PDB file of C-alpha atoms in Angstrom:
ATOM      1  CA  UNK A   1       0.000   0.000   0.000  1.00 45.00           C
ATOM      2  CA  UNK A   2       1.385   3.458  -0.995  1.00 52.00           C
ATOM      3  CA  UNK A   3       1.958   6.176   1.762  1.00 52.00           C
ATOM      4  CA  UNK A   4       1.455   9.515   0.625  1.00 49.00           C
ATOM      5  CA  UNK A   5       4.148  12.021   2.174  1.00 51.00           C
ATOM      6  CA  UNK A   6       3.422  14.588   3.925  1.00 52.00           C
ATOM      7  CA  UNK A   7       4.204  16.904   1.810  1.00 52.00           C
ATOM      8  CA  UNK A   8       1.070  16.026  -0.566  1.00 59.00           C
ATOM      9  CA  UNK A   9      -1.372  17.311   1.819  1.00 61.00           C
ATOM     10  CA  UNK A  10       0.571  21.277   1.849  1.00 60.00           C
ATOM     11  CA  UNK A  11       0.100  20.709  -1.992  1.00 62.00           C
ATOM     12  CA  UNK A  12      -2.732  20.217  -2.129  1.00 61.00           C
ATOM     13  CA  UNK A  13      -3.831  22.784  -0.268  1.00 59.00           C
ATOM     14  CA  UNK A  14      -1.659  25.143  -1.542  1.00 62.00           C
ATOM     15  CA  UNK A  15      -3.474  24.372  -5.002  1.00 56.00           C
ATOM     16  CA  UNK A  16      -6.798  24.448  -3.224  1.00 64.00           C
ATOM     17  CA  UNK A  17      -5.849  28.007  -1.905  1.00 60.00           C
ATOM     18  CA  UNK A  18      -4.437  29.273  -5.697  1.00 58.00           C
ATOM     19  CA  UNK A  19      -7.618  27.326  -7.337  1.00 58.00           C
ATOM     20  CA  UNK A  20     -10.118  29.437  -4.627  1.00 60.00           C
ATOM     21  CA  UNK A  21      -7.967  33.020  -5.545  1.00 57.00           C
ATOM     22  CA  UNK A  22      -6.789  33.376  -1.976  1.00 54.00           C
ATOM     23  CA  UNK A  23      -3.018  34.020  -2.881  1.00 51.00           C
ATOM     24  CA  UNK A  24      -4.309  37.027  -4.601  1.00 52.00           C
ATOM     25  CA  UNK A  25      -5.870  40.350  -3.182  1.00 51.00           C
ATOM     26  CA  UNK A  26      -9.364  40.908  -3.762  1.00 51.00           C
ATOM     27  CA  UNK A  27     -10.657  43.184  -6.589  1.00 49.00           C
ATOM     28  CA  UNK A  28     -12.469  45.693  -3.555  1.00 49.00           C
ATOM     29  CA  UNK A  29      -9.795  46.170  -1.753  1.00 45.00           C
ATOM     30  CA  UNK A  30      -9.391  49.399  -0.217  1.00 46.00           C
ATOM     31  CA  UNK A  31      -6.725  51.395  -1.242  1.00 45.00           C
ATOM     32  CA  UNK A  32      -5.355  52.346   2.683  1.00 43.00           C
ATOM     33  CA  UNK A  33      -5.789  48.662   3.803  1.00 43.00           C
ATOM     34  CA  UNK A  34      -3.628  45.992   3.407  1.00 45.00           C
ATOM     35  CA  UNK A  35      -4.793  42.719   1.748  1.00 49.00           C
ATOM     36  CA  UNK A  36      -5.497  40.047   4.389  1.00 65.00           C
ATOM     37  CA  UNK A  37      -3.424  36.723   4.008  1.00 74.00           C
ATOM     38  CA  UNK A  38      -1.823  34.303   6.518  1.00 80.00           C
ATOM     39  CA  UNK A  39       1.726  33.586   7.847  1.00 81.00           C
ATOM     40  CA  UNK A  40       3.108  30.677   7.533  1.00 82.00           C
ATOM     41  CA  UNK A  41       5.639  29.522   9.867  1.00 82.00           C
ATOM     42  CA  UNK A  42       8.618  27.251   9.825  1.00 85.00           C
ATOM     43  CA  UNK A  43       9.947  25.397  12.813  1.00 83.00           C
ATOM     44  CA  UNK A  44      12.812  23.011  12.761  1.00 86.00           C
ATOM     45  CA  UNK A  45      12.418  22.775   8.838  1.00 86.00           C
ATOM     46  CA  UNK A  46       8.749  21.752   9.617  1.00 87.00           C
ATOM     47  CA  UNK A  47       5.976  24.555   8.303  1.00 86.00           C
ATOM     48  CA  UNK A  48       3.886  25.736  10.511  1.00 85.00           C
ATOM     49  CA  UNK A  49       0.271  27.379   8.730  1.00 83.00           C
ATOM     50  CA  UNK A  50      -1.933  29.460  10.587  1.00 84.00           C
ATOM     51  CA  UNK A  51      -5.307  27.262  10.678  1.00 86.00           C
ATOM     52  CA  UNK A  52      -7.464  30.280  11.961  1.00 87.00           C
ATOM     53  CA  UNK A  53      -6.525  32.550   9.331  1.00 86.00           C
ATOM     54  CA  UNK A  54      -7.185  29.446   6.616  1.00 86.00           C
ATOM     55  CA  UNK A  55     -10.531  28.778   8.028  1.00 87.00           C
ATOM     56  CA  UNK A  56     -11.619  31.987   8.264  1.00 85.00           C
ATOM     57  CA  UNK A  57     -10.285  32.763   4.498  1.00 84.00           C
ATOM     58  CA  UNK A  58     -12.531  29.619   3.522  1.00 87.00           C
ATOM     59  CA  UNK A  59     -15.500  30.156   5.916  1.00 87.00           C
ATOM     60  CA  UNK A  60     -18.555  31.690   3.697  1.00 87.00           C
ATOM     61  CA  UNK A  61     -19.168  35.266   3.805  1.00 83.00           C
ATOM     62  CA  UNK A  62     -21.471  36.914   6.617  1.00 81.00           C
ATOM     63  CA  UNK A  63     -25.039  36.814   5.922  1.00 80.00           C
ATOM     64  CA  UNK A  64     -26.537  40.278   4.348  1.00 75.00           C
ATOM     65  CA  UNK A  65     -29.009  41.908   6.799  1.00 76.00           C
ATOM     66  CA  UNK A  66     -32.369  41.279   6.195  1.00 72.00           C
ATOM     67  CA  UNK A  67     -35.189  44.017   6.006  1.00 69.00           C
ATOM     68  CA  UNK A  68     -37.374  44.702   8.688  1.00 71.00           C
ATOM     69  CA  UNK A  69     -38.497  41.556  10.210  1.00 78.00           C
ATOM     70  CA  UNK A  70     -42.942  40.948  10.014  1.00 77.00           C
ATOM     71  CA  UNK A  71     -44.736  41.332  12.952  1.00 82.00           C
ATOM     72  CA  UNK A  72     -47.284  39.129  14.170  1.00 81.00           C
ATOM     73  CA  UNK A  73     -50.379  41.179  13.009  1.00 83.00           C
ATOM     74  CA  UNK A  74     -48.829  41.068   9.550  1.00 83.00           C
ATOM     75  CA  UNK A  75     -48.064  37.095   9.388  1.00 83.00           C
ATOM     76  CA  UNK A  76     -51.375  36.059  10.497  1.00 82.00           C
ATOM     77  CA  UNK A  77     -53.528  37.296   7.591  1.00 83.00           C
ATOM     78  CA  UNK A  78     -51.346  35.332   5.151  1.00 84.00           C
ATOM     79  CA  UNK A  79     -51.204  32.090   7.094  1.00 86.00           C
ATOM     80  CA  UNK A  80     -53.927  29.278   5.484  1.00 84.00           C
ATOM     81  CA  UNK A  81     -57.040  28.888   7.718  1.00 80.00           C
ATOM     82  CA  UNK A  82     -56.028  25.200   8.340  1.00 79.00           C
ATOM     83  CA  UNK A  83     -52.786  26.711  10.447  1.00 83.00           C
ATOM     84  CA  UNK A  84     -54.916  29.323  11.442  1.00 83.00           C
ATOM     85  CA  UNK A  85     -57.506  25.814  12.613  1.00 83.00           C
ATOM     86  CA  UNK A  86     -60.567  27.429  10.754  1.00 85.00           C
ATOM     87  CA  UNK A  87     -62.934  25.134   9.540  1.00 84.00           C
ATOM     88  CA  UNK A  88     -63.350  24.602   5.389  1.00 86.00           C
ATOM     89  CA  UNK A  89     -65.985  22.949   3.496  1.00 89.00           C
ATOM     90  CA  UNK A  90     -63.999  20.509   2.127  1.00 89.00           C
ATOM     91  CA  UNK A  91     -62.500  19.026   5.758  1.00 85.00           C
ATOM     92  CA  UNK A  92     -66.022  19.371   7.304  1.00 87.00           C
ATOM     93  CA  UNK A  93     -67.552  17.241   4.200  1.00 89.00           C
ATOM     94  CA  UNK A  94     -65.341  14.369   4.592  1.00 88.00           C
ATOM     95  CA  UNK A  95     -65.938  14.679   8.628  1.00 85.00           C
ATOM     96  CA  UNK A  96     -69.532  14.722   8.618  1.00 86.00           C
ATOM     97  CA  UNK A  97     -69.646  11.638   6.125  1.00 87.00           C
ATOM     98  CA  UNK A  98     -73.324  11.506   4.527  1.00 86.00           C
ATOM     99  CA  UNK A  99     -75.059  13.482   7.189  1.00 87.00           C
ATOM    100  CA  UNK A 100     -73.458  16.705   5.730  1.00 87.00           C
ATOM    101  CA  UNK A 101     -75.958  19.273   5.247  1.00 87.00           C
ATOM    102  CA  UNK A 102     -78.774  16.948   6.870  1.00 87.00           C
ATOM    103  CA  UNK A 103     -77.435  17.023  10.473  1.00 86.00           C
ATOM    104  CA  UNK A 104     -75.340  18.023  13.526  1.00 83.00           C
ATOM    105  CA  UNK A 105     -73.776  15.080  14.149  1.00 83.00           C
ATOM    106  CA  UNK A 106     -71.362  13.045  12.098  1.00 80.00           C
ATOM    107  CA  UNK A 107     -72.007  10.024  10.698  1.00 81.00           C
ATOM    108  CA  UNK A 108     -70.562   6.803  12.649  1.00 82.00           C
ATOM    109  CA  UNK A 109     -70.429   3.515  11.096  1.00 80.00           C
ATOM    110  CA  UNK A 110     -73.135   1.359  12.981  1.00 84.00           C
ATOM    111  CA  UNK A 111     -71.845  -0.329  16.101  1.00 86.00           C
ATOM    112  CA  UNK A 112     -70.957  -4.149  15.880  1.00 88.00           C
ATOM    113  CA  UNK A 113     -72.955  -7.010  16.978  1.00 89.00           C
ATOM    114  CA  UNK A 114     -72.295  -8.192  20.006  1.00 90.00           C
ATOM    115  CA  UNK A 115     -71.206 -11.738  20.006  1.00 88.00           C
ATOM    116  CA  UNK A 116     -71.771 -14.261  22.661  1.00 87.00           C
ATOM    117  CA  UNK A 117     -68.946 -16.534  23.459  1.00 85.00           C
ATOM    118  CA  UNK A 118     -69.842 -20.153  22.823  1.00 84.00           C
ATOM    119  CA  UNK A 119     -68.295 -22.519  25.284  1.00 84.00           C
ATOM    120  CA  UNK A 120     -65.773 -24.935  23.840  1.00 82.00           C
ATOM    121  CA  UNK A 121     -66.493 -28.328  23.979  1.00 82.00           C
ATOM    122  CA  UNK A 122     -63.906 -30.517  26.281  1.00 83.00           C
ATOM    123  CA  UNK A 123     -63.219 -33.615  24.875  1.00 79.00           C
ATOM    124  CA  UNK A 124     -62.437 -36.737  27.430  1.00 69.00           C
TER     125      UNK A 124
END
């Protein structure tokens, strides 16, 4: 089974980073700022990147603010009268069964016989 050095990982990433434009400043930069990038350390001939500073390059940008937020009075009226647990003709109808228009209560399937237990013969 092949190892992969270690070195493949920082190559990859390093083409991730170049693939993703990170190497590069952005197009809005402001003239007075400096572009943002990360520092990459080397200890003992061993380098060192600066995982915060990667993540937050990669993390996705900040959510844009949203307009004023509905209030209560406003959501209601648009919410459908099920939610809302109003009544419509079409849910009553199947409810009510065949006594729909003819009566208050719902129609009920007719209750079962009753059944008498026979006893079971015991054989000797």
């Amino acid at each position: 089974m092949r190892h992969a050095r270690r070195s493949d990982g920082w190559a990859v990433l390093a083409c991730t980073a170049v693939w993703l434009g990170l190497g590069a400043p952005p197009a809005h930069a402001d003239a007075g700022l400096p572009a943002p990038g990360c520092i990459e350390l080397e200890v003992n001939g061993e380098r060192v990147p600066d995982y915060t500073c990667i993540s937050r390059l990669l993390a996705p940008a900040a959510p844009l603010p949203r307009a004023a937020t509905v209030t209560d009075a406003e959501r209601l009226p648009r919410q459908s009268p099920s939610a809302l647990g109003l009544a419509n003709r079409a849910a009553t109808q199947q409810r009510m069964g065949s006594s729909f228009g003819v009566s208050t209560q719902p129609q009920r399937p007719a209750p079962p016989p009753v059944r008498v237990p026979l006893p079971v013969p015991v054989h000797p």
